[in-house]
XYZ file of C-alpha atoms in Angstrom:
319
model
C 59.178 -51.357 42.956
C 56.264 -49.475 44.001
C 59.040 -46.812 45.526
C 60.595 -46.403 42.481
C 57.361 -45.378 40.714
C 56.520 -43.053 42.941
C 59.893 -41.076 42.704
C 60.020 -41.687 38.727
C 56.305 -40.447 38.797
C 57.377 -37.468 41.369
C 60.603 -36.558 39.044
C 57.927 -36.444 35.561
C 55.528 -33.857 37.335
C 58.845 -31.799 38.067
C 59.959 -32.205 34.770
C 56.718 -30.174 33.722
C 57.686 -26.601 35.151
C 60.807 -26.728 33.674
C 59.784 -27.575 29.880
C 57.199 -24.756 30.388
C 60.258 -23.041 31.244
C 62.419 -23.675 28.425
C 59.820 -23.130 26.095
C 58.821 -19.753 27.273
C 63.000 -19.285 27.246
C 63.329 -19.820 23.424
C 59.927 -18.525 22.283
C 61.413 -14.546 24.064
C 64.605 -15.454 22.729
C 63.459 -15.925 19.197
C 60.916 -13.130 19.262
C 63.393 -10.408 20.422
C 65.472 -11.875 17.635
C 66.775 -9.694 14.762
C 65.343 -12.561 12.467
C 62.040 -11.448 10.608
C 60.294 -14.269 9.133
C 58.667 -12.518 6.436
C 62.166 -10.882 5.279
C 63.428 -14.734 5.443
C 60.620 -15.745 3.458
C 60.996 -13.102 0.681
C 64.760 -13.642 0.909
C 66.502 -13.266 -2.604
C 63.155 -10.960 -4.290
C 62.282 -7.119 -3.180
C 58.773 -7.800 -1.442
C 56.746 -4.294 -1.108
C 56.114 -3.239 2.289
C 51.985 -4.527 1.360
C 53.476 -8.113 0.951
C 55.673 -8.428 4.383
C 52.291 -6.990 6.169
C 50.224 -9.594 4.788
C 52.264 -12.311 5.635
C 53.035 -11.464 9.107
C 49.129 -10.896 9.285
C 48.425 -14.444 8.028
C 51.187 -16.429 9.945
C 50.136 -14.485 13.382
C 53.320 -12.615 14.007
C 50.950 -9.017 14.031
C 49.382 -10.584 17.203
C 50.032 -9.948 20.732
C 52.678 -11.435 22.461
C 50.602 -13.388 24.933
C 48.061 -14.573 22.189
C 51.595 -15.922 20.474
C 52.343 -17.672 22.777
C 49.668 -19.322 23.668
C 49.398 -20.905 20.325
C 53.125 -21.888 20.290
C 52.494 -23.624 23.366
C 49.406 -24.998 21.726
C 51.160 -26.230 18.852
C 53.816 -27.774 20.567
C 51.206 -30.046 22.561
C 50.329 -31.320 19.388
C 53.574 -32.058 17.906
C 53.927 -28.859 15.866
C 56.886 -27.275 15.666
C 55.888 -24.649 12.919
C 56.751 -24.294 9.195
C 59.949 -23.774 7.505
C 59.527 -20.215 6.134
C 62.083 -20.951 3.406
C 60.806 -24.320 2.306
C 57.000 -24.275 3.582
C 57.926 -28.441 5.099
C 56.792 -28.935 8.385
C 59.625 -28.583 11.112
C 59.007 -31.939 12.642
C 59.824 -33.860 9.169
C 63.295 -31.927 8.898
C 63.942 -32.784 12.322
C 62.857 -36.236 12.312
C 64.901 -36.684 9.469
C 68.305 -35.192 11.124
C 67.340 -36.239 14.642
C 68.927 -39.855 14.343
C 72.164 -39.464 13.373
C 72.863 -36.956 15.767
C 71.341 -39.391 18.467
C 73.733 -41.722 16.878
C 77.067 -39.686 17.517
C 75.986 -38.798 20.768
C 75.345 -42.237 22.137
C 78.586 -43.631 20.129
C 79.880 -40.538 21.762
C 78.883 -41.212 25.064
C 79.778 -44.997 24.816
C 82.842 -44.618 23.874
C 83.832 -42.399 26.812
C 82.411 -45.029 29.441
C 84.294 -47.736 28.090
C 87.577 -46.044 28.233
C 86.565 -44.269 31.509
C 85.303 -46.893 33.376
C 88.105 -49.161 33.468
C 91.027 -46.103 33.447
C 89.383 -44.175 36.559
C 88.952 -47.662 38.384
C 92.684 -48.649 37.635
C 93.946 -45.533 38.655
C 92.523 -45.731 42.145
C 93.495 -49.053 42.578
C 97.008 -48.013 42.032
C 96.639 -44.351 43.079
C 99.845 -42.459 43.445
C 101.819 -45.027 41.687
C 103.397 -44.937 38.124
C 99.755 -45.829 36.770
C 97.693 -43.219 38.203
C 100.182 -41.152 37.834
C 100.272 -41.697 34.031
C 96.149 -41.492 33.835
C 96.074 -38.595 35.656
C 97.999 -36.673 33.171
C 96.236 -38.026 29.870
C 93.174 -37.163 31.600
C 94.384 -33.514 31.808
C 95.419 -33.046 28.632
C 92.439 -34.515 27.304
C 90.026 -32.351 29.566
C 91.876 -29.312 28.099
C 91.600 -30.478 24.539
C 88.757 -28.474 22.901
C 86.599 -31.319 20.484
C 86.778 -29.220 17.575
C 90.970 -29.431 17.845
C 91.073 -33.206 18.244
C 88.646 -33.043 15.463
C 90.745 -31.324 12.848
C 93.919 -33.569 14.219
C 92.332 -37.037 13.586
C 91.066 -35.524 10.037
C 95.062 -34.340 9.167
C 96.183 -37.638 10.526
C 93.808 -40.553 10.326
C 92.136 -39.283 7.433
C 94.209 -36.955 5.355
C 97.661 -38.515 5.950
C 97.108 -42.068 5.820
C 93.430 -42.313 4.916
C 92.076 -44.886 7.811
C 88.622 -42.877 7.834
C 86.657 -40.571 5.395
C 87.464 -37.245 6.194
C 83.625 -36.453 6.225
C 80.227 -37.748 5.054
C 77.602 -40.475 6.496
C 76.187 -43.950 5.613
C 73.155 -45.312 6.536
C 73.585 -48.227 8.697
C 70.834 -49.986 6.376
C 73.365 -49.706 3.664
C 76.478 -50.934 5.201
C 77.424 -51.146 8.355
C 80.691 -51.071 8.557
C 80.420 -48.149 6.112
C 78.450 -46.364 9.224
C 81.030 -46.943 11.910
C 83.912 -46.248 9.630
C 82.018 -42.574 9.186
C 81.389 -42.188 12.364
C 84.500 -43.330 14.129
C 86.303 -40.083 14.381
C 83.268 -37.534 15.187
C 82.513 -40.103 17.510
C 86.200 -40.183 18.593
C 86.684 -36.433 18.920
C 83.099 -35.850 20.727
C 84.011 -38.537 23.322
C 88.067 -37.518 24.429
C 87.131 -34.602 26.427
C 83.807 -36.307 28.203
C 86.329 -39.534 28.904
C 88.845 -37.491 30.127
C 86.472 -35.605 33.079
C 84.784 -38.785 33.359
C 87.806 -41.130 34.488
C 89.083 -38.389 37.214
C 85.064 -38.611 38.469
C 85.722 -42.401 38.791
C 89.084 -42.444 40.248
C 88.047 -40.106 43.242
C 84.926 -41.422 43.649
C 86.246 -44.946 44.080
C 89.377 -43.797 45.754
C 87.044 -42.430 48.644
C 84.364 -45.800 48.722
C 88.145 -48.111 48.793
C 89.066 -46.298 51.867
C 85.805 -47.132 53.728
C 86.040 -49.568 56.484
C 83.345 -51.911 54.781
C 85.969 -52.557 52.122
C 88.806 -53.244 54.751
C 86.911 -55.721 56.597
C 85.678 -57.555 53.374
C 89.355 -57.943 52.618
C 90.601 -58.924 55.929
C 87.653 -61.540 55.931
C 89.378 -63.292 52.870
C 87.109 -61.763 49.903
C 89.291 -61.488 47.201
C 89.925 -57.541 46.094
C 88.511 -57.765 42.569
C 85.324 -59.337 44.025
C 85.067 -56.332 46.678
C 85.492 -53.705 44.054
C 83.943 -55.062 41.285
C 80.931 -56.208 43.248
C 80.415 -53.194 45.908
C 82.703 -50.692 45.630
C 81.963 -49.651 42.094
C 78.457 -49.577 42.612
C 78.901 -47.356 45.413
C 81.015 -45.022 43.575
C 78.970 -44.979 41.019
C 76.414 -41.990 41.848
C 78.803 -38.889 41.275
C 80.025 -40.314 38.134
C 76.559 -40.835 36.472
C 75.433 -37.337 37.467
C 78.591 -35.691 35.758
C 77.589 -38.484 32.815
C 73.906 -36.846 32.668
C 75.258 -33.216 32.710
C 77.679 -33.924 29.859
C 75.194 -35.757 27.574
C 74.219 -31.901 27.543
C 77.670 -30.621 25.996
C 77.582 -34.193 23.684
C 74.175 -33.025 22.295
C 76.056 -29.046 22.172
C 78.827 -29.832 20.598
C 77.643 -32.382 17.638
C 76.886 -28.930 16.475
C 80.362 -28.037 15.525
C 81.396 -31.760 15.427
C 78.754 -32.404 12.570
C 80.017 -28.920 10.631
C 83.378 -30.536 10.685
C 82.826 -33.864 9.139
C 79.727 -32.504 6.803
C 77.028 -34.939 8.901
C 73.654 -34.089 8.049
C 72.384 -34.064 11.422
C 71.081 -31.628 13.643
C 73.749 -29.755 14.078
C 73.854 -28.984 10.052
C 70.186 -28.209 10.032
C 70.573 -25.374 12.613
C 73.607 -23.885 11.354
C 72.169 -24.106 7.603
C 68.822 -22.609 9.689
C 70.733 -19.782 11.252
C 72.658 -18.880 8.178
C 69.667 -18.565 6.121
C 67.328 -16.785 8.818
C 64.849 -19.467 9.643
C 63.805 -18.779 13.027
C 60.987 -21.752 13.019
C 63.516 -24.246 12.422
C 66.039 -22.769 14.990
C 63.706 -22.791 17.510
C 62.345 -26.443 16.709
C 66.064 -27.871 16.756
C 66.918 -26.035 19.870
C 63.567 -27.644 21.748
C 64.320 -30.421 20.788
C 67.712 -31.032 22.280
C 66.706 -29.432 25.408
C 64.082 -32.030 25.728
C 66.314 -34.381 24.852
C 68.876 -33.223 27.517
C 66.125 -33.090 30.342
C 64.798 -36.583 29.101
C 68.284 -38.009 29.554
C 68.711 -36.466 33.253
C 65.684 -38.028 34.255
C 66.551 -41.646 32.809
C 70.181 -40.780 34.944
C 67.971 -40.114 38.072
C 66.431 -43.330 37.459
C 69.570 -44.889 37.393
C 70.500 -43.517 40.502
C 67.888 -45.700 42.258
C 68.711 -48.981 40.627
C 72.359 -48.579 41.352
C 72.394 -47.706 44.981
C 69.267 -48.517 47.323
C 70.195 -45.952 50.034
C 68.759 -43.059 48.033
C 65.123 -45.388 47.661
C 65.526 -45.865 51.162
C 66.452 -41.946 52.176
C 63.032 -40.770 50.505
């Protein structure tokens, strides 16, 4: 135990560099923007040039670039992710407010591919170059080449459209009904997941075609252990470790593309707030939904690094 919280407590102070990182990252990206603030704010009225100068001068954007900075940074320790120029709300409230359902299609997302993953990749290395691999192997092709926006649009024509199993967009609070909730989510869900259970199950099947061929596993068998026992008990936790680091890096392109996914279907999530943001030129609440995933994504990695140590002991041992 005390190992583990020392490398969980070594991986945090790690973790620190890189969010400096990312914020310095977003805060250049969205100052050499072509977004002005004070044009966003005026937006729809003809502001005199005496009116844009007074409030970049009161919302600091006449400062120096350091001294900007500084107080982003400053900000950001205190929870502050700026004001909406458009509707003068606090940043934080819009995305608190958007932040869980997109948390909610990503982890329905993300559980969904697992559970189709898990048991395809293992099946097709048990019976690997037979008619059932065989037949895995090729839906998992097709489905890594299917774009999530194009399954999207598909299971809205056919689910939806054509014989109306699903809403073809919208959300329900769980509070209010929850079958409501999964009904609405089952196909964002659905078209988010494909591509992430596609990758995911040819992860599985070569990492557990490689631990099957160890000579551990031939001498467990040969000493009567019964296969499912040998892979169910060792082998898959062994061949575990490159699957749940391609897991951690695709949580990335889950949180990415509930973006377009959330467009689609009309989900108020964060997805809609930054495209809504973007449209209407409202760099504060870009930037806030932006930092926000990428903490979220780094977050996640370091709860998959944690994994790592509970699911094989070798790696406690090897530091």
């Amino acid at each position: 135990m005390t190992v583990i919280l020392r490398m969980v407590a070594r991986r945090v102070l790690l973790l620190v560099p890189l969010l400096l990182g990312i914020i310095l990252f977003v805060f250049l990206v969205m100052r050499f923007s072509d977004t002005d603030p004070a044009s966003a704010y005026f937006q729809g009225s003809n502001p005199t040039q005496e009116q844009l100068h007074q409030f970049r001068e009161e919302n600091g954007l006449l400062d120096p670039l350091p001294v900007r900075y500084l107080d982003f940074v400053g900000d950001l320790v205190t929870g502050d992710l700026g004001i909406s120029v458009l509707t003068r709300a606090p940043v934080w409230d819009q995305v608190t407010l958007a932040l869980p359902l997109t948390l909610q299609l990503t982890f329905l997302g993300l559980g969904i591919a697992v559970a189709l993953a898990l048991p395809l990749g293992v099946l097709a290395a048990v019976y690997r170059d037979r008619l059932p691999d065989q037949l895995i192997r090729v839906v998992s092709l097709v489905g890594v080449a299917a774009p999530a926006f194009w399954l999207a649009l598909l299971m809205i024509q056919y689910l939806a459209v054509d014989r109306g199993w699903y809403p073809t967009g919208g959300y329900i609070n769980p509070q209010d009904s929850f079958s409501g909730w999964l009904n609405s989510l089952t196909l964002p869900a659905l078209a988010l997941a494909m591509p992430v259970a596609a990758q995911l199950t040819r992860v599985v099947r070569t990492a557990v075609v490689e631990e099957l061929d160890r000579d551990y596993v031939r001498t467990a068998i040969g000493g009567g252990l019964p296969p499912v026992v040998v892979v169910g008990r060792n082998v898959l936790r062994n061949a575990l470790i490159n699957p749940l680091t391609v897991l951690g890096l695709r949580v990335g392109y889950l949180l990415g593309g509930a973006v377009v996914i959330e467009t689609i279907f009309a989900l108020p999530g964060m997805g809609k707030l930054m495209i809504d943001a973007v449209r209407n030129g409202d760099p504060a609440v870009v930037q806030g939904v932006v930092l926000t995933t990428a903490v979220g994504f780094v977050l996640v990695n370091l709860l998959i690094d944690i994994l790592y140590l509970l699911v094989n002991p070798r790696l406690r041992s090897a530091t």
